[in-house]
Amino acid sequence: MLDLDAIINKSYQIKINGDLINVNQPSVKMVREFNSSMMTDSEDIDIFAIQTDFTLKLLNNNTSAKRFSKADIEKMPPEALSTIINVVANGVKEAEENPN
């Protein structure tokens, strides 16, 4: 049986400043927006701005009723943003490869 609820309701626990946040999987729309913003031919691309915006969307997509501001994300080191994006991206890739 294919249990889509298990995929749809999957979340990631991320601890930030002592708070445990349950972050939902990103929607197709969120992933599509991130991918298209990263695939520009422009040399003026601001990777940190793209990562900041996407991390903000990811973290605010949570079941913990915790809201983050852009300023909160900008206080984080670049490694934290990359790690958050990679953890969630690996979850998306895993779901594509193993639907159950």
mmCIF file with all atom_site columns, C-alpha atoms in Angstrom:
data_model
loop_
_atom_site.group_PDB
_atom_site.id
_atom_site.type_symbol
_atom_site.label_atom_id
_atom_site.label_alt_id
_atom_site.label_comp_id
_atom_site.label_asym_id
_atom_site.label_entity_id
_atom_site.label_seq_id
_atom_site.pdbx_PDB_ins_code
_atom_site.Cartn_x
_atom_site.Cartn_y
_atom_site.Cartn_z
_atom_site.occupancy
_atom_site.B_iso_or_equiv
_atom_site.pdbx_formal_charge
_atom_site.auth_seq_id
_atom_site.auth_comp_id
_atom_site.auth_asym_id
_atom_site.auth_atom_id
_atom_site.pdbx_PDB_model_num
ATOM 1   C CA . MET A 1 1   ? 0.000  0.000  0.000   1.00 0.00 ? 1   MET A CA 1
ATOM 2   C CA . LEU A 1 2   ? 1.225  3.458  -0.836  1.00 0.00 ? 2   LEU A CA 1
ATOM 3   C CA . ASP A 1 3   ? 0.814  5.615  2.256   1.00 0.00 ? 3   ASP A CA 1
ATOM 4   C CA . LEU A 1 4   ? 0.842  9.212  1.015   1.00 0.00 ? 4   LEU A CA 1
ATOM 5   C CA . ASP A 1 5   ? 0.015  10.482 4.490   1.00 0.00 ? 5   ASP A CA 1
ATOM 6   C CA . ALA A 1 6   ? 3.434  9.283  5.671   1.00 0.00 ? 6   ALA A CA 1
ATOM 7   C CA . ILE A 1 7   ? 5.074  11.374 2.952   1.00 0.00 ? 7   ILE A CA 1
ATOM 8   C CA . ILE A 1 8   ? 2.821  14.410 3.268   1.00 0.00 ? 8   ILE A CA 1
ATOM 9   C CA . ASN A 1 9   ? 3.085  14.534 7.060   1.00 0.00 ? 9   ASN A CA 1
ATOM 10  C CA . LYS A 1 10  ? 6.834  13.939 7.255   1.00 0.00 ? 10  LYS A CA 1
ATOM 11  C CA . SER A 1 11  ? 8.643  16.647 9.160   1.00 0.00 ? 11  SER A CA 1
ATOM 12  C CA . TYR A 1 12  ? 12.180 17.390 10.255  1.00 0.00 ? 12  TYR A CA 1
ATOM 13  C CA . GLN A 1 13  ? 13.094 18.247 13.815  1.00 0.00 ? 13  GLN A CA 1
ATOM 14  C CA . ILE A 1 14  ? 15.489 21.155 13.901  1.00 0.00 ? 14  ILE A CA 1
ATOM 15  C CA . LYS A 1 15  ? 16.826 22.618 17.130  1.00 0.00 ? 15  LYS A CA 1
ATOM 16  C CA . ILE A 1 16  ? 17.406 26.368 17.008  1.00 0.00 ? 16  ILE A CA 1
ATOM 17  C CA . ASN A 1 17  ? 18.394 28.422 20.042  1.00 0.00 ? 17  ASN A CA 1
ATOM 18  C CA . GLY A 1 18  ? 17.189 25.661 22.360  1.00 0.00 ? 18  GLY A CA 1
ATOM 19  C CA . ASP A 1 19  ? 13.778 25.365 20.665  1.00 0.00 ? 19  ASP A CA 1
ATOM 20  C CA . LEU A 1 20  ? 12.819 22.174 18.821  1.00 0.00 ? 20  LEU A CA 1
ATOM 21  C CA . ILE A 1 21  ? 10.986 23.036 15.606  1.00 0.00 ? 21  ILE A CA 1
ATOM 22  C CA . ASN A 1 22  ? 9.069  20.497 13.506  1.00 0.00 ? 22  ASN A CA 1
ATOM 23  C CA . VAL A 1 23  ? 9.596  21.674 9.936   1.00 0.00 ? 23  VAL A CA 1
ATOM 24  C CA . ASN A 1 24  ? 7.258  20.299 7.277   1.00 0.00 ? 24  ASN A CA 1
ATOM 25  C CA . GLN A 1 25  ? 8.430  19.027 3.947   1.00 0.00 ? 25  GLN A CA 1
ATOM 26  C CA . PRO A 1 26  ? 8.530  21.783 1.341   1.00 0.00 ? 26  PRO A CA 1
ATOM 27  C CA . SER A 1 27  ? 5.780  21.909 -1.237  1.00 0.00 ? 27  SER A CA 1
ATOM 28  C CA . VAL A 1 28  ? 6.417  21.340 -4.923  1.00 0.00 ? 28  VAL A CA 1
ATOM 29  C CA . LYS A 1 29  ? 5.909  25.071 -5.408  1.00 0.00 ? 29  LYS A CA 1
ATOM 30  C CA . MET A 1 30  ? 8.610  25.934 -2.871  1.00 0.00 ? 30  MET A CA 1
ATOM 31  C CA . VAL A 1 31  ? 11.112 23.529 -4.436  1.00 0.00 ? 31  VAL A CA 1
ATOM 32  C CA . ARG A 1 32  ? 10.307 24.762 -7.929  1.00 0.00 ? 32  ARG A CA 1
ATOM 33  C CA . GLU A 1 33  ? 10.834 28.404 -6.901  1.00 0.00 ? 33  GLU A CA 1
ATOM 34  C CA . PHE A 1 34  ? 14.155 27.567 -5.253  1.00 0.00 ? 34  PHE A CA 1
ATOM 35  C CA . ASN A 1 35  ? 15.378 25.530 -8.218  1.00 0.00 ? 35  ASN A CA 1
ATOM 36  C CA . SER A 1 36  ? 14.449 28.213 -10.740 1.00 0.00 ? 36  SER A CA 1
ATOM 37  C CA . SER A 1 37  ? 16.144 30.929 -8.688  1.00 0.00 ? 37  SER A CA 1
ATOM 38  C CA . MET A 1 38  ? 19.341 28.854 -8.571  1.00 0.00 ? 38  MET A CA 1
ATOM 39  C CA . MET A 1 39  ? 19.329 28.107 -12.314 1.00 0.00 ? 39  MET A CA 1
ATOM 40  C CA . THR A 1 40  ? 19.760 31.602 -13.621 1.00 0.00 ? 40  THR A CA 1
ATOM 41  C CA . ASP A 1 41  ? 22.400 32.490 -16.188 1.00 0.00 ? 41  ASP A CA 1
ATOM 42  C CA . SER A 1 42  ? 23.062 35.799 -14.510 1.00 0.00 ? 42  SER A CA 1
ATOM 43  C CA . GLU A 1 43  ? 26.470 36.343 -12.965 1.00 0.00 ? 43  GLU A CA 1
ATOM 44  C CA . ASP A 1 44  ? 24.863 38.773 -10.520 1.00 0.00 ? 44  ASP A CA 1
ATOM 45  C CA . ILE A 1 45  ? 23.149 35.966 -8.627  1.00 0.00 ? 45  ILE A CA 1
ATOM 46  C CA . ASP A 1 46  ? 23.211 36.447 -4.855  1.00 0.00 ? 46  ASP A CA 1
ATOM 47  C CA . ILE A 1 47  ? 23.418 32.924 -3.451  1.00 0.00 ? 47  ILE A CA 1
ATOM 48  C CA . PHE A 1 48  ? 23.110 34.116 0.141   1.00 0.00 ? 48  PHE A CA 1
ATOM 49  C CA . ALA A 1 49  ? 19.919 36.049 -0.631  1.00 0.00 ? 49  ALA A CA 1
ATOM 50  C CA . ILE A 1 50  ? 18.399 32.985 -2.310  1.00 0.00 ? 50  ILE A CA 1
ATOM 51  C CA . GLN A 1 51  ? 19.450 30.695 0.547   1.00 0.00 ? 51  GLN A CA 1
ATOM 52  C CA . THR A 1 52  ? 18.175 33.182 3.129   1.00 0.00 ? 52  THR A CA 1
ATOM 53  C CA . ASP A 1 53  ? 14.755 33.479 1.481   1.00 0.00 ? 53  ASP A CA 1
ATOM 54  C CA . PHE A 1 54  ? 14.406 29.722 1.014   1.00 0.00 ? 54  PHE A CA 1
ATOM 55  C CA . THR A 1 55  ? 15.546 28.927 4.558   1.00 0.00 ? 55  THR A CA 1
ATOM 56  C CA . LEU A 1 56  ? 13.028 31.444 5.886   1.00 0.00 ? 56  LEU A CA 1
ATOM 57  C CA . LYS A 1 57  ? 10.243 29.750 3.914   1.00 0.00 ? 57  LYS A CA 1
ATOM 58  C CA . LEU A 1 58  ? 11.368 26.303 5.078   1.00 0.00 ? 58  LEU A CA 1
ATOM 59  C CA . LEU A 1 59  ? 11.586 27.207 8.747   1.00 0.00 ? 59  LEU A CA 1
ATOM 60  C CA . ASN A 1 60  ? 8.277  29.090 8.762   1.00 0.00 ? 60  ASN A CA 1
ATOM 61  C CA . ASN A 1 61  ? 6.622  26.014 7.248   1.00 0.00 ? 61  ASN A CA 1
ATOM 62  C CA . ASN A 1 62  ? 6.473  24.320 10.652  1.00 0.00 ? 62  ASN A CA 1
ATOM 63  C CA . THR A 1 63  ? 3.951  22.733 12.997  1.00 0.00 ? 63  THR A CA 1
ATOM 64  C CA . SER A 1 64  ? 5.470  24.360 16.051  1.00 0.00 ? 64  SER A CA 1
ATOM 65  C CA . ALA A 1 65  ? 3.767  27.753 15.656  1.00 0.00 ? 65  ALA A CA 1
ATOM 66  C CA . LYS A 1 66  ? 7.210  29.370 15.622  1.00 0.00 ? 66  LYS A CA 1
ATOM 67  C CA . ARG A 1 67  ? 7.743  32.286 13.232  1.00 0.00 ? 67  ARG A CA 1
ATOM 68  C CA . PHE A 1 68  ? 11.111 33.431 12.004  1.00 0.00 ? 68  PHE A CA 1
ATOM 69  C CA . SER A 1 69  ? 12.023 36.764 10.490  1.00 0.00 ? 69  SER A CA 1
ATOM 70  C CA . LYS A 1 70  ? 14.516 37.446 7.745   1.00 0.00 ? 70  LYS A CA 1
ATOM 71  C CA . ALA A 1 71  ? 16.711 39.054 10.413  1.00 0.00 ? 71  ALA A CA 1
ATOM 72  C CA . ASP A 1 72  ? 16.684 35.761 12.365  1.00 0.00 ? 72  ASP A CA 1
ATOM 73  C CA . ILE A 1 73  ? 17.954 33.895 9.322   1.00 0.00 ? 73  ILE A CA 1
ATOM 74  C CA . GLU A 1 74  ? 20.562 36.529 8.480   1.00 0.00 ? 74  GLU A CA 1
ATOM 75  C CA . LYS A 1 75  ? 22.075 36.094 11.960  1.00 0.00 ? 75  LYS A CA 1
ATOM 76  C CA . MET A 1 76  ? 22.842 32.439 11.198  1.00 0.00 ? 76  MET A CA 1
ATOM 77  C CA . PRO A 1 77  ? 26.184 31.382 9.750   1.00 0.00 ? 77  PRO A CA 1
ATOM 78  C CA . PRO A 1 78  ? 26.153 30.304 6.081   1.00 0.00 ? 78  PRO A CA 1
ATOM 79  C CA . GLU A 1 79  ? 26.842 26.708 7.137   1.00 0.00 ? 79  GLU A CA 1
ATOM 80  C CA . ALA A 1 80  ? 23.558 26.620 9.080   1.00 0.00 ? 80  ALA A CA 1
ATOM 81  C CA . LEU A 1 81  ? 21.558 27.700 6.016   1.00 0.00 ? 81  LEU A CA 1
ATOM 82  C CA . SER A 1 82  ? 23.296 25.166 3.787   1.00 0.00 ? 82  SER A CA 1
ATOM 83  C CA . THR A 1 83  ? 22.721 22.404 6.330   1.00 0.00 ? 83  THR A CA 1
ATOM 84  C CA . ILE A 1 84  ? 19.015 23.161 6.700   1.00 0.00 ? 84  ILE A CA 1
ATOM 85  C CA . ILE A 1 85  ? 18.549 23.231 2.919   1.00 0.00 ? 85  ILE A CA 1
ATOM 86  C CA . ASN A 1 86  ? 20.572 20.023 2.446   1.00 0.00 ? 86  ASN A CA 1
ATOM 87  C CA . VAL A 1 87  ? 18.679 18.089 5.136   1.00 0.00 ? 87  VAL A CA 1
ATOM 88  C CA . VAL A 1 88  ? 15.329 19.020 3.633   1.00 0.00 ? 88  VAL A CA 1
ATOM 89  C CA . ALA A 1 89  ? 16.552 18.500 0.047   1.00 0.00 ? 89  ALA A CA 1
ATOM 90  C CA . ASN A 1 90  ? 17.819 15.025 0.933   1.00 0.00 ? 90  ASN A CA 1
ATOM 91  C CA . GLY A 1 91  ? 14.385 14.241 2.356   1.00 0.00 ? 91  GLY A CA 1
ATOM 92  C CA . VAL A 1 92  ? 12.773 15.319 -0.919  1.00 0.00 ? 92  VAL A CA 1
ATOM 93  C CA . LYS A 1 93  ? 15.243 13.195 -2.895  1.00 0.00 ? 93  LYS A CA 1
ATOM 94  C CA . GLU A 1 94  ? 14.607 10.232 -0.585  1.00 0.00 ? 94  GLU A CA 1
ATOM 95  C CA . ALA A 1 95  ? 10.853 10.546 -1.094  1.00 0.00 ? 95  ALA A CA 1
ATOM 96  C CA . GLU A 1 96  ? 11.324 10.574 -4.856  1.00 0.00 ? 96  GLU A CA 1
ATOM 97  C CA . GLU A 1 97  ? 13.510 7.449  -4.753  1.00 0.00 ? 97  GLU A CA 1
ATOM 98  C CA . ASN A 1 98  ? 11.480 5.538  -2.160  1.00 0.00 ? 98  ASN A CA 1
ATOM 99  C CA . PRO A 1 99  ? 7.830  6.599  -2.091  1.00 0.00 ? 99  PRO A CA 1
ATOM 100 C CA . ASN A 1 100 ? 7.126  4.568  1.035   1.00 0.00 ? 100 ASN A CA 1
#
